[in-house]
Coordinates of C-alpha atoms in Angstrom, one line a residue:
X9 CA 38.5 6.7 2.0
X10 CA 39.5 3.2 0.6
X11 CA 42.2 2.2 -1.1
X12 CA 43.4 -0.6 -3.2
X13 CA 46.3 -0.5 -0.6
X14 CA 44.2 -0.5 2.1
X15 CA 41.3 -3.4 0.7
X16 CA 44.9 -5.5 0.1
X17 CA 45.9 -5.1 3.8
X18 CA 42.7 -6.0 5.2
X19 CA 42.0 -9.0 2.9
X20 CA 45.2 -10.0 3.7
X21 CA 44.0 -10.2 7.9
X22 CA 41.0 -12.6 6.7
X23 CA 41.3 -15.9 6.5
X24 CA 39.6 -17.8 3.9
X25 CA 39.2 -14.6 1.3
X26 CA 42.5 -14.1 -0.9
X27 CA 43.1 -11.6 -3.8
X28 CA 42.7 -12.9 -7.2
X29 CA 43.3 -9.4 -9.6
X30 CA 44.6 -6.4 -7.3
X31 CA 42.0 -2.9 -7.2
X32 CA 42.4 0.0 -9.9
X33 CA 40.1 3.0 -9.8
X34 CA 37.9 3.5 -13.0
X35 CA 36.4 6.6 -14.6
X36 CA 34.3 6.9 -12.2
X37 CA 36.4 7.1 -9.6
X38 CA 34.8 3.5 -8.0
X39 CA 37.7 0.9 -7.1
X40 CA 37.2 -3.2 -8.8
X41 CA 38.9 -6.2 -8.5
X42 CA 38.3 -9.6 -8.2
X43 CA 38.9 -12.1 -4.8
X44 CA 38.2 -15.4 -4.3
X45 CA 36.4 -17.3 -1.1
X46 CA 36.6 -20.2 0.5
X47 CA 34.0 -22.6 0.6
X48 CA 35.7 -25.8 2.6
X49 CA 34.8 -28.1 -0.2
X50 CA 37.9 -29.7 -1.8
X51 CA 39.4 -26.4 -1.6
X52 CA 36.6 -24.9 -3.5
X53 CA 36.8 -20.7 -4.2
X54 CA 34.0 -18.9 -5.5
X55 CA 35.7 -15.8 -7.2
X56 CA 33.9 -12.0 -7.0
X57 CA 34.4 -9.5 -9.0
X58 CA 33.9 -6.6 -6.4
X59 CA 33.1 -2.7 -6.8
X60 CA 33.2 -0.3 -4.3
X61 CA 31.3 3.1 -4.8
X62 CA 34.0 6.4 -4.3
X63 CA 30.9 7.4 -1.4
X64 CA 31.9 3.9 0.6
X65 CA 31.3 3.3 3.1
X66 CA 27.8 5.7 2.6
X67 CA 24.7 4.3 1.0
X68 CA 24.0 6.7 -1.5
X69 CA 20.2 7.0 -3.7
X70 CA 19.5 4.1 -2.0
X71 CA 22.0 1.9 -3.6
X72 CA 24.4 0.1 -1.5
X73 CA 28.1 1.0 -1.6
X74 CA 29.4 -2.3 -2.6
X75 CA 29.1 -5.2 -4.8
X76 CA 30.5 -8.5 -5.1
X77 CA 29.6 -10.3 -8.5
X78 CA 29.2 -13.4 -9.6
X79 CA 27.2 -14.4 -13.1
X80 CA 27.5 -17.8 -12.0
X81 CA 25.6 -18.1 -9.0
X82 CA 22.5 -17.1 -10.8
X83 CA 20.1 -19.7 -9.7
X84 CA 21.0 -19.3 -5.9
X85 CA 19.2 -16.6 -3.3
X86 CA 20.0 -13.4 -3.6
X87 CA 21.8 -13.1 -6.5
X88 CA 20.6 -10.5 -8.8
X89 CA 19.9 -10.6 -12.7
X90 CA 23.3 -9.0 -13.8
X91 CA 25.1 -11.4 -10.8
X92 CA 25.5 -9.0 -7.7
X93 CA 24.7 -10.3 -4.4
X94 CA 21.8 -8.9 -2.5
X95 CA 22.6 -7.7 0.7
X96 CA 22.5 -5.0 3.3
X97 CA 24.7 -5.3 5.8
X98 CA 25.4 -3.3 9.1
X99 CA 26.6 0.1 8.5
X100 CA 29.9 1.5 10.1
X101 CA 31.3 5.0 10.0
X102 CA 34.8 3.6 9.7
X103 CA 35.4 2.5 5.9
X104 CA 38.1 -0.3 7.1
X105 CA 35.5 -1.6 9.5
X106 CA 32.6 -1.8 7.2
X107 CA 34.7 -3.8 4.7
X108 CA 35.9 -6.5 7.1
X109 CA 32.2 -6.6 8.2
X110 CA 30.6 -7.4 4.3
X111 CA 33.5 -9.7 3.7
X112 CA 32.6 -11.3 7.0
X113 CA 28.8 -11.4 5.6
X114 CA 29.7 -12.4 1.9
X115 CA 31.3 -15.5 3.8
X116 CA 28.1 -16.1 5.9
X117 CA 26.1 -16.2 2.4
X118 CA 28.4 -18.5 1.2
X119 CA 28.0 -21.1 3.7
X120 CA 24.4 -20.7 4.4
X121 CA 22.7 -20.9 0.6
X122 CA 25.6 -22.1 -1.0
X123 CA 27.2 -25.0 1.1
X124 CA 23.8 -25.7 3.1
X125 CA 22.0 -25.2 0.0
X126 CA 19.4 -23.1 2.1
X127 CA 16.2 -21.6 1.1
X128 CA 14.5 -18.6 2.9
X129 CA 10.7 -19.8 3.7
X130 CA 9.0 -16.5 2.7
X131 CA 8.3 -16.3 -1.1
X132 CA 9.5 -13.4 -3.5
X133 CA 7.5 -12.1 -6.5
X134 CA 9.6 -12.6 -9.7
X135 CA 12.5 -9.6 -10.3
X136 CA 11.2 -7.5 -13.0
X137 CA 13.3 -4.5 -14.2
X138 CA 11.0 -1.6 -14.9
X139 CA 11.9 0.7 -17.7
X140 CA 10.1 3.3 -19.8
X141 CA 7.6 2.6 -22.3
X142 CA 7.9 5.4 -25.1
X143 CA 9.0 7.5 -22.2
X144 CA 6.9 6.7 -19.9
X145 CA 6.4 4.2 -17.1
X146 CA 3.3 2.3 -16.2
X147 CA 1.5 1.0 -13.4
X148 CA -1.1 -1.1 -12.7
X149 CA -2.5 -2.3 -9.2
X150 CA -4.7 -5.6 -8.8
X151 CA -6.2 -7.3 -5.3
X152 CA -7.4 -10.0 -5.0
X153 CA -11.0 -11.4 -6.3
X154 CA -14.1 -12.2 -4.9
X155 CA -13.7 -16.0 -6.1
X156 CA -10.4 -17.8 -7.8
X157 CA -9.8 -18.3 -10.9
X158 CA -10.1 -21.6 -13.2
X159 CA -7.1 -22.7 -14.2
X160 CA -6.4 -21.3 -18.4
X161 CA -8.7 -18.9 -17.9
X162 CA -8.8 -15.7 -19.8
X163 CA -11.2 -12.9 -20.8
X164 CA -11.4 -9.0 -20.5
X165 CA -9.8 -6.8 -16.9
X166 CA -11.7 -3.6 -16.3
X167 CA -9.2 -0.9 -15.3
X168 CA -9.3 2.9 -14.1
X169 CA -6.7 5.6 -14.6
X170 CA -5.6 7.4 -11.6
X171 CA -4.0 10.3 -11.5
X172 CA -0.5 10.7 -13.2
X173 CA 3.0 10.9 -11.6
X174 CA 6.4 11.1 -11.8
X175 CA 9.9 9.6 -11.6
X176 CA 13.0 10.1 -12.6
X177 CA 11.5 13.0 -14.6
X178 CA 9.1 11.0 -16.2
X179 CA 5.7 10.7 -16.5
X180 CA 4.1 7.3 -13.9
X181 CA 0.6 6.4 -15.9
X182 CA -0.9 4.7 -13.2
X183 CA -3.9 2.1 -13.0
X184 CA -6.2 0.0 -10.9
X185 CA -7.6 -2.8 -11.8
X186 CA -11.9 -3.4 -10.8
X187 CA -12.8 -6.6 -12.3
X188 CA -12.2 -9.6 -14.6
X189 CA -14.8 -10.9 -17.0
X190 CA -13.9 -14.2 -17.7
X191 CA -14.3 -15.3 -21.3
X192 CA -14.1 -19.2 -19.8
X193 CA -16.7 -19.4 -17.8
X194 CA -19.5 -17.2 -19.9
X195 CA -19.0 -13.6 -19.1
X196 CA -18.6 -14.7 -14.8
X197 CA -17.1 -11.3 -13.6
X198 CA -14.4 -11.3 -10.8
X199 CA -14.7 -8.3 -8.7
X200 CA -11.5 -7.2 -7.5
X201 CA -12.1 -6.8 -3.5
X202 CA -11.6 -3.0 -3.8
X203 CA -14.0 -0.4 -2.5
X204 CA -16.8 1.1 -4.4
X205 CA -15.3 4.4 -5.2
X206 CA -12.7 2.4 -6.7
X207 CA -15.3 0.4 -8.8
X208 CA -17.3 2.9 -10.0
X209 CA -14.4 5.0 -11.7
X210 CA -14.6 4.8 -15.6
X211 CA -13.5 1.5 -16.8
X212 CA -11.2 0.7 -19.9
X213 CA -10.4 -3.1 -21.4
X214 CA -7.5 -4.7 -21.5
X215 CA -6.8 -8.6 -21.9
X216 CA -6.2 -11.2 -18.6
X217 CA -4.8 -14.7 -19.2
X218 CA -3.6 -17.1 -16.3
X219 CA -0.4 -18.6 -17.7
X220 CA 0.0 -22.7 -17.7
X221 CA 3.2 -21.8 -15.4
X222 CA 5.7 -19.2 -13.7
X223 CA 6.4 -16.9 -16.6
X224 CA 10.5 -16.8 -15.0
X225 CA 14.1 -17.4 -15.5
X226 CA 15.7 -19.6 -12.5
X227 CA 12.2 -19.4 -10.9
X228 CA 12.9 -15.5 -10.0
X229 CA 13.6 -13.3 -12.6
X230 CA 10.6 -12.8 -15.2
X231 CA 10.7 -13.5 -18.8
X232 CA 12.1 -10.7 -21.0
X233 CA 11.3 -12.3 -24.4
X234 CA 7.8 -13.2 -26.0
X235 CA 9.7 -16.3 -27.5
X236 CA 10.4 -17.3 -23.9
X237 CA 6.8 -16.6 -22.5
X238 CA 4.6 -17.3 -25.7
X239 CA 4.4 -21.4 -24.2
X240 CA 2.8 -20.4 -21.6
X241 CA -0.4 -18.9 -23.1
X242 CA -2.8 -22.0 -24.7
X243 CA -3.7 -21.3 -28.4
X244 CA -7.3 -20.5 -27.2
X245 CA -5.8 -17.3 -25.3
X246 CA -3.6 -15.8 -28.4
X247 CA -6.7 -16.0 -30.7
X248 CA -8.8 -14.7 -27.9
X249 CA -6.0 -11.8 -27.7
X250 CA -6.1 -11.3 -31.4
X251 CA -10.2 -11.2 -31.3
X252 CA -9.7 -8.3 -28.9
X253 CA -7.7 -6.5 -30.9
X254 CA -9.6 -6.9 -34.1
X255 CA -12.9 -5.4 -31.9
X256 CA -10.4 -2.4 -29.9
X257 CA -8.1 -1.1 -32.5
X258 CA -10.1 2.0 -33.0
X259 CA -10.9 2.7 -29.7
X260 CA -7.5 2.2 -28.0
X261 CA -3.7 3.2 -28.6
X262 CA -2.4 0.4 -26.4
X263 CA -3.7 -2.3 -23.8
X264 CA -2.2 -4.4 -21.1
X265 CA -2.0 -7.9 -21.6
X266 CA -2.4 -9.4 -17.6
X267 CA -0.4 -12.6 -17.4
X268 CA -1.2 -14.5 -14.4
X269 CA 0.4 -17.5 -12.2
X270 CA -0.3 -19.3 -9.1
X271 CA 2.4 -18.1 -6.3
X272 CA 3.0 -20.2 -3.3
X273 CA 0.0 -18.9 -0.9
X274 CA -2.0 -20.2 -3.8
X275 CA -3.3 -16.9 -5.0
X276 CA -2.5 -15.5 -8.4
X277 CA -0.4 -12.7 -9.2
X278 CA -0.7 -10.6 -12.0
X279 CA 1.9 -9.0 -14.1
X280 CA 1.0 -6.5 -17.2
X281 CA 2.5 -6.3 -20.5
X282 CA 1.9 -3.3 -22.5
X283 CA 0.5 -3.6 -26.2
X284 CA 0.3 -0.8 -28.9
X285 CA -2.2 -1.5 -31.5
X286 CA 0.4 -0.1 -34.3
X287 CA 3.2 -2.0 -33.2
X288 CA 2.1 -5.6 -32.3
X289 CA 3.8 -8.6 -31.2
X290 CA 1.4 -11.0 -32.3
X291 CA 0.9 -12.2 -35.6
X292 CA -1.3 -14.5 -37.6
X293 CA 0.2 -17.9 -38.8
X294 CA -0.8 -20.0 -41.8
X295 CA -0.9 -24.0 -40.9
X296 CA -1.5 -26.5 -44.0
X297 CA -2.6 -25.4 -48.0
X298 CA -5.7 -25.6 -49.3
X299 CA -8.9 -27.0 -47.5
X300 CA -6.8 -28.0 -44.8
X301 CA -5.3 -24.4 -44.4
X302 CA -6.0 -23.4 -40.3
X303 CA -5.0 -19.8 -39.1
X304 CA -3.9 -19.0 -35.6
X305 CA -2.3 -16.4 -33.5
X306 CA 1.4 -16.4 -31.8
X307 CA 3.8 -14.3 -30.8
X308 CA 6.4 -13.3 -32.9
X309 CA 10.2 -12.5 -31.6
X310 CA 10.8 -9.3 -29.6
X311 CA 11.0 -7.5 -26.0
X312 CA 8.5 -7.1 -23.7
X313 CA 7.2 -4.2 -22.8
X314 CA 6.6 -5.1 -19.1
X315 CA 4.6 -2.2 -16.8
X316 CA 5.2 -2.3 -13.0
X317 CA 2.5 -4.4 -11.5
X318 CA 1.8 -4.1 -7.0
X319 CA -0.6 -6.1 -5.2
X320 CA -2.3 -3.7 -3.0
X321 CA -4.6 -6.4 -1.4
X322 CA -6.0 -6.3 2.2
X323 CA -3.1 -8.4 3.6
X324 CA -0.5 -6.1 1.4
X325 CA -1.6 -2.8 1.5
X326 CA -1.9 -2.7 5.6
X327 CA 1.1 -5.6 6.1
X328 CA 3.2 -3.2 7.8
X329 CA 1.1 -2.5 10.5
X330 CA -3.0 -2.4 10.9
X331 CA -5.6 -2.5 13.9
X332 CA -6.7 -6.3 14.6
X333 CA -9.0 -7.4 11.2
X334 CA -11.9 -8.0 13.9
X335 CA -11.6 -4.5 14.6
X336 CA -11.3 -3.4 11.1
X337 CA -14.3 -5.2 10.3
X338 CA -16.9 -3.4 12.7
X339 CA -19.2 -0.6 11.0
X340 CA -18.5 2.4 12.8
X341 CA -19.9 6.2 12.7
X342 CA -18.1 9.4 13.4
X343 CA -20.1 12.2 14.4
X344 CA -18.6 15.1 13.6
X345 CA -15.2 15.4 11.9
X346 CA -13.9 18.7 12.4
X347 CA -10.8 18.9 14.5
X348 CA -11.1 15.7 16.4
X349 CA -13.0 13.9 14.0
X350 CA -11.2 14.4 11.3
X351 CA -7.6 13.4 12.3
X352 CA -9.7 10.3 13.8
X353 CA -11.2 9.0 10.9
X354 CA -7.8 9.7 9.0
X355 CA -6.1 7.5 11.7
X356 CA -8.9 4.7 11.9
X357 CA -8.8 4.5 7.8
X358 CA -4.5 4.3 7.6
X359 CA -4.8 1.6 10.6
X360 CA -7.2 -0.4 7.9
X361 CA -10.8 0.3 8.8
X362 CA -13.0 -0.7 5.8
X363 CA -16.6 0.8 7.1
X364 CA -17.0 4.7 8.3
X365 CA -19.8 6.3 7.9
X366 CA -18.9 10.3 8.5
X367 CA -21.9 12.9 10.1
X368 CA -21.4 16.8 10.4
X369 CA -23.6 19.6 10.4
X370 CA -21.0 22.1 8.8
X371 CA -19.1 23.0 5.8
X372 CA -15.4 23.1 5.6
X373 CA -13.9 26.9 5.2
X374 CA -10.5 28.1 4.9
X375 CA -9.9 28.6 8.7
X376 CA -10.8 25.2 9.4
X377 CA -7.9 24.1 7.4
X378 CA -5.0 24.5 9.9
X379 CA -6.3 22.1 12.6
X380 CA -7.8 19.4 10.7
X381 CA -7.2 16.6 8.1
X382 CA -9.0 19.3 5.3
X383 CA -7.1 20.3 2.9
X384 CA -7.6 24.1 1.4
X385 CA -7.0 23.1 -2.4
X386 CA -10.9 21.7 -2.1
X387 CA -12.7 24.9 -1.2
X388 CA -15.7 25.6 0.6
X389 CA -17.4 21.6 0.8
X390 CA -19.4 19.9 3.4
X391 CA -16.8 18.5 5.6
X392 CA -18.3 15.4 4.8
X393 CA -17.7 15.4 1.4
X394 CA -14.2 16.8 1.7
X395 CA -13.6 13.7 4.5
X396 CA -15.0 11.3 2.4
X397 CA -12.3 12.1 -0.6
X398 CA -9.5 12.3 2.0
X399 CA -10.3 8.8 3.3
X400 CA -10.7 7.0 -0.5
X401 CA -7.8 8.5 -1.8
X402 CA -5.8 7.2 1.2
X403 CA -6.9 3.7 1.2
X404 CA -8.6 1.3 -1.5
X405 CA -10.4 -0.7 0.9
X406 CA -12.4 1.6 2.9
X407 CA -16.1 2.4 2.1
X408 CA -17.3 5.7 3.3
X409 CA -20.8 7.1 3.3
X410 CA -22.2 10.2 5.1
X411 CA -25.8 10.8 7.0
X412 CA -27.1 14.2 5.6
X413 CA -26.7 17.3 8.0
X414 CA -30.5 17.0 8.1
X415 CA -30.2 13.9 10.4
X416 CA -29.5 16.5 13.8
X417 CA -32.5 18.0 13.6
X418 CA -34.1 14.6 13.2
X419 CA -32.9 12.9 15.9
X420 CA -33.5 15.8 18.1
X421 CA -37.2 16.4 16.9
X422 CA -37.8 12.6 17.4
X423 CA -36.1 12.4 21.1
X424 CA -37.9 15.5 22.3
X425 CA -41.9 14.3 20.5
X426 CA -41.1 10.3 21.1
X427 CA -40.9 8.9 24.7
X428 CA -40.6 5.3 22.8
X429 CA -36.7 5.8 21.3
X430 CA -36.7 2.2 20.2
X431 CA -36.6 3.3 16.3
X432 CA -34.1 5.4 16.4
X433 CA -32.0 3.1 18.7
X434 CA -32.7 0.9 15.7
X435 CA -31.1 2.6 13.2
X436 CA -27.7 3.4 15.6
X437 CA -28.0 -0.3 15.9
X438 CA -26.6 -0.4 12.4
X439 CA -23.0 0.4 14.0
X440 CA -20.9 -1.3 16.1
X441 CA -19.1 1.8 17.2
X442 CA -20.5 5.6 17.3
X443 CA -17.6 8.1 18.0
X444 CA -18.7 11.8 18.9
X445 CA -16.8 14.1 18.6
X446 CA -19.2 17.0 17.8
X447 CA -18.7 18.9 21.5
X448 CA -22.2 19.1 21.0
X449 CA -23.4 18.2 24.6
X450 CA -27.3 18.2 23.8
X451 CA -26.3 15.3 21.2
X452 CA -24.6 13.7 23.4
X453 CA -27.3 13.4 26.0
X454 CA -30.0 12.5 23.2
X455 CA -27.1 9.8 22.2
X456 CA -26.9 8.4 25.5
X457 CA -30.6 8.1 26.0
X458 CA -31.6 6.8 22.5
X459 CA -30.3 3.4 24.0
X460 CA -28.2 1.8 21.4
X461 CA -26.2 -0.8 21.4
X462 CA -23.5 0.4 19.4
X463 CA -20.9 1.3 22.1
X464 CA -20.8 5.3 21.9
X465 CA -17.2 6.7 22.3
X466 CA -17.2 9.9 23.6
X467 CA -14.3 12.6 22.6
X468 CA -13.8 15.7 23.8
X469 CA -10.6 18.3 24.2
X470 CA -10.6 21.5 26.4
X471 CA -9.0 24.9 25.3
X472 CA -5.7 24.9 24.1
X473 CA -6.2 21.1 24.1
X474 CA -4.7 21.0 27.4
X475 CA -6.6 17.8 28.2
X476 CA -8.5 15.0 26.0
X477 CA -11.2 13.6 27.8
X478 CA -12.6 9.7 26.2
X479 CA -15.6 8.0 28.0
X480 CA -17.6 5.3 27.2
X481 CA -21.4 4.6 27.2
X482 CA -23.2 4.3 29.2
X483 CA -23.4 7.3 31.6
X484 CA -21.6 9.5 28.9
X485 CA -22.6 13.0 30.3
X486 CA -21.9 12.0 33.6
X487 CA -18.6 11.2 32.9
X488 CA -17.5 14.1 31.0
X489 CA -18.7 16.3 33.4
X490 CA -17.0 14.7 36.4
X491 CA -13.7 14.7 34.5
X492 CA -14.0 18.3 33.5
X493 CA -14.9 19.0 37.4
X494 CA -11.8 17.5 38.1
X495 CA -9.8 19.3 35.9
X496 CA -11.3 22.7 37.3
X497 CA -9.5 24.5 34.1
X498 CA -11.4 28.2 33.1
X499 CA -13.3 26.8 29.9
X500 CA -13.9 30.3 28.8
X501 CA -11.3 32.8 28.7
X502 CA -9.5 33.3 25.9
X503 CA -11.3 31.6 23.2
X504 CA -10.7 32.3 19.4
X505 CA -13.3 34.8 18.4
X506 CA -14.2 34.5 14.6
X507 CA -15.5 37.6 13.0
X508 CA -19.0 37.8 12.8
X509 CA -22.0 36.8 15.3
X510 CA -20.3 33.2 16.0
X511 CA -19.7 31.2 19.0
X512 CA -16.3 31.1 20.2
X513 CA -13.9 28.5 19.7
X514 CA -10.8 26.8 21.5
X515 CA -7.4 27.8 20.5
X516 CA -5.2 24.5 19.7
X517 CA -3.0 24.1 17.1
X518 CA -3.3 21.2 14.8
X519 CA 0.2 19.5 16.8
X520 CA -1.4 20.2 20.0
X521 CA -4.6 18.3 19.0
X522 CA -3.0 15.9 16.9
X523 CA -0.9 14.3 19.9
X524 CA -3.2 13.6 22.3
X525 CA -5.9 12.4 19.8
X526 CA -3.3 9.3 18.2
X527 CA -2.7 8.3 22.2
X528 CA -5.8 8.2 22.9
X529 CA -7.1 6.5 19.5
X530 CA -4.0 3.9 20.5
X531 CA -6.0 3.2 23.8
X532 CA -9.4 2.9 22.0
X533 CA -7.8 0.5 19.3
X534 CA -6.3 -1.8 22.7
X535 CA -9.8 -1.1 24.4
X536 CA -12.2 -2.3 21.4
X537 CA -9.6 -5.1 20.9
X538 CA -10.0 -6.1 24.2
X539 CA -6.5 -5.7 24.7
X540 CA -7.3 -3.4 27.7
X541 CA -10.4 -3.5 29.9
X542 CA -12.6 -0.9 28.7
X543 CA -12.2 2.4 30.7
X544 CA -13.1 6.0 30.7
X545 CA -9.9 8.3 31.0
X546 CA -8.6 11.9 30.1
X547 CA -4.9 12.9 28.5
X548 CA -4.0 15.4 30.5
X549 CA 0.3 17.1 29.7
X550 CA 2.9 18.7 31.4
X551 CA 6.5 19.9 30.1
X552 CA 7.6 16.3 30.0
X553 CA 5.2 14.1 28.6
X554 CA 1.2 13.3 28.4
X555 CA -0.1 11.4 30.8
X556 CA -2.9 8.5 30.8
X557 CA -5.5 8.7 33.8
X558 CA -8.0 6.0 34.0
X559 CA -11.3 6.1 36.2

């Protein structure tokens, strides 16, 4: 535990850092005091006031256990809204230690951003401090357009509601934005590069206007005052912003006000006031008398009401860590997403694939629950269905379609009455990849033969998933069945036996399954990225590890 006793000591065995009001515990138990730092200009200090949290030297909620101050420093990096330095240093167990080390790193930020006069090259949306609305808190995600936008431009944003949340025990409204519908430029709409499921939800109006500049207070905190922000809207917008409120006031309660500016990549970003029709912060003003009298829109003096606003474009919503775009790109089809398939297009969708197209024969039931991505809350639904949902509500760029459960005893009628397969090699041609995962091995001959040029991925898992096996067209059949000869394991002793006239099953848990399927889906990424050389292999495990075995 620290002391004021102790900080004194220490400070004393660093040179450079000096003790300008000594350290007294407040009511909450947290020590402050104030010390001054070198900077080696003309004997230069900057002076701190520093707290230190009574759980130092722990992190605790998230926050970090100390904070040096300095109101000053407000236009330099790092340096918060109410003054506090932004760091996050190395942790220590030893409380002595840890404050040498953020003493030692307080000094570093001195001379690197304010002696050098540094800037750090990657770019930082504007600080905004989100606090409840009437109680609540709101939240709107945006992505990127189709096309940019002209600079001034304003008009209506199409949002949907998604589901509510929580935090801090309160209520999270939470939005997405589908499309602007630029006033400008005659009703051109703006598609928001979101998927269709995301599109066609039901759309409310709210008000989008691309500011004349940065809506911020030294260029990284954003405007809390509508005095400070209403010069940045042209007098076309705030009439436009009045017209909608004249034609909305009966149908909404509130609407968010997008204000947009250009950030350094040279794409906009949006941030979203809220507006409640009975408490507005526009206001009509009266210019000249008589003939000459004009009337026009402005803001009048007050808080804003600023909602949370994320970006949950391509490039943000997979930026820490997605297949390689090329990848992403390709149109692939899963066929059959029970235990395998499932967990495969889950994995495929959270590495950023935007293009599955699902295919099973079954519906999902309660005891297919506790080895695939299903959940139970949905009931009995075709597994397609119940995949499809799973897969949207994980990721805003993916488009997911289905091929009716009709389509197995198509292909197999056509294969067994058509010697000429070109037309349905046709329509595989459609796809770039063709996963099967059915265990279905009369499909997987007909797929083999049809010809395609989709390159068919062939998954399969023995009982109690001892061993995954993955080959590649062409030659598919042969493969598998030379791998599960040299395996030699007894495929049909104790099977799970569902009650009823049913085929039996392999026993795996979902763990088991789950394992082998992401190594192998690793490979398959590296494979189709031609990062590896394409290769048939099997997963096979021991007590130790799984193993890799390429032919």
């Amino acid at each position: 535990m620290m002391t004021a006793d102790k900080i004194k000591k220490l400070i004393s065995t660093l040179s450079g850092v000096s003790l300008v009001d000594d350290f007294t515990i407040d009511e909450a138990g947290s020590l402050k005091g104030r010390i001054a730092v070198a900077t080696g200009q003309d004997n230069t200090n900057l002076e701190w006031n520093v707290e230190i949290s009574p759980t130092y030297p722990f992190k605790a909620m998230g926050s970090e256990p100390i904070h040096f101050q300095n109101k000053n420093l407000l236009d330099y990096p790092h340096i918060m809204q109410g003054g506090n330095l932004c760091m996050h240093p190395a942790e220590y167990e030893n409380a002595e230690s840890q404050f040498v080390n953020d003493l030692k790193q307080l000094k570093e930020w001195i001379e690197k951003y304010y002696v050098k006069g540094k800037k750090d090259a990657h770019y930082e949306h504007l600080v905004v401090n989100h606090h409840t609305i009437c109680g609540q808190y709101y939240t709107f995600c945006f992505a990127e357009t189709q096309e940019d936008f002209t600079e001034g431009d304003y008009g209506i944003v199409h949002y949907a509601t998604l589901p509510t949340g929580q935090k801090n025990d309160c209520q999270v409204f939470n939005y997405v934005a589908q499309k602007f519908v630029s006033y400008l430029k005659t009703k051109k709409v703006l598609p928001c590069k979101i998927s269709k499921s995301y599109q066609e939800l039901r759309s409310f109006a709210g008000v989008y206007c691309l500011l004349s500049d940065t809506p911020s207070v030294c260029n990284k905190f954003i405007v809390e005052e509508y005095d400070s922000i209403k010069g940045l809207f042209s007098q076309s917008q705030k009439n436009y912003i009045h017209s909608f409120v004249v034609s909305h006031r009966d149908k909404y309660d509130f609407f968010p006000l997008f204000c947009g500016y250009r950030i350094p990549e040279g794409g906009v970003h949006w941030q979203a006031m809220i507006l409640f029709m009975d408490d507005l912060p526009i206001e009509p003003v009266r210019v000249g008398t008589g003939k000459n009298r004009l009337w026009f829109t402005d803001f009048r003096q007050g808080q804003i009401q600023w909602a949370e606003t994320v970006d949950i474009s391509y490039k943000y919503f997979f930026g820490r860590g997605a297949m390689p775009e090329e990848l992403a790109n390709k149109k692939m089809l899963i066929m059959g997403v029970g235990a395998i398939g499932s967990i495969l297009a889950e994995t495929l969708t959270r590495c950023g694939a935007k293009n599955l197209t699902l295919y099973d024969i079954d519906n999902k039931e309660p005891g297919n629950v506790c080895r695939s991505a299903c959940p139970f809350y949905t009931g009995i639904i075709e597994k397609t269905l119940d995949i499809t949902n799973l897969l949207t509500q994980i990721s805003p760029h993916v488009e997911c379609s289905s091929l009716k459960s009709i389509a197995d005893l198509v292909i197999k009628t056509y294969v067994a009455g058509h010697e000429d397969k070109s037309a349905l090699a046709e329509f595989f041609d459609e796809f770039d990849v063709i996963f099967d995962c059915t265990t279905d091995n009369q499909l997987m001959r007909v797929m083999d033969s049809v010809g395609t040029k989709a390159l068919l991925v062939n998954l399969s898992i023995t009982n109690h998933a001892q061993d995954l096996i993955c080959a590649f067209s062409p030659n598919v059949p042969e493969t598998v069945l030379l791998i599960y000869g040299l395996l030699k394991h007894d495929m049909e002793t104790d099977m799970y036996n569902p009650t009823g006239c049913w085929n039996p099953t392999f026993k795996a848990s979902y763990n088991d399954i789950e394992c082998k399927v992401q190594v192998a889906v690793k490979h398959i990424i590296k494979m189709l990225s031609k990062q590896e050389a394409l290769s048939d292999f099997y997963i096979t495990e021991d007590d130790l590890n799984l193993k890799i075995n390429k032919l």
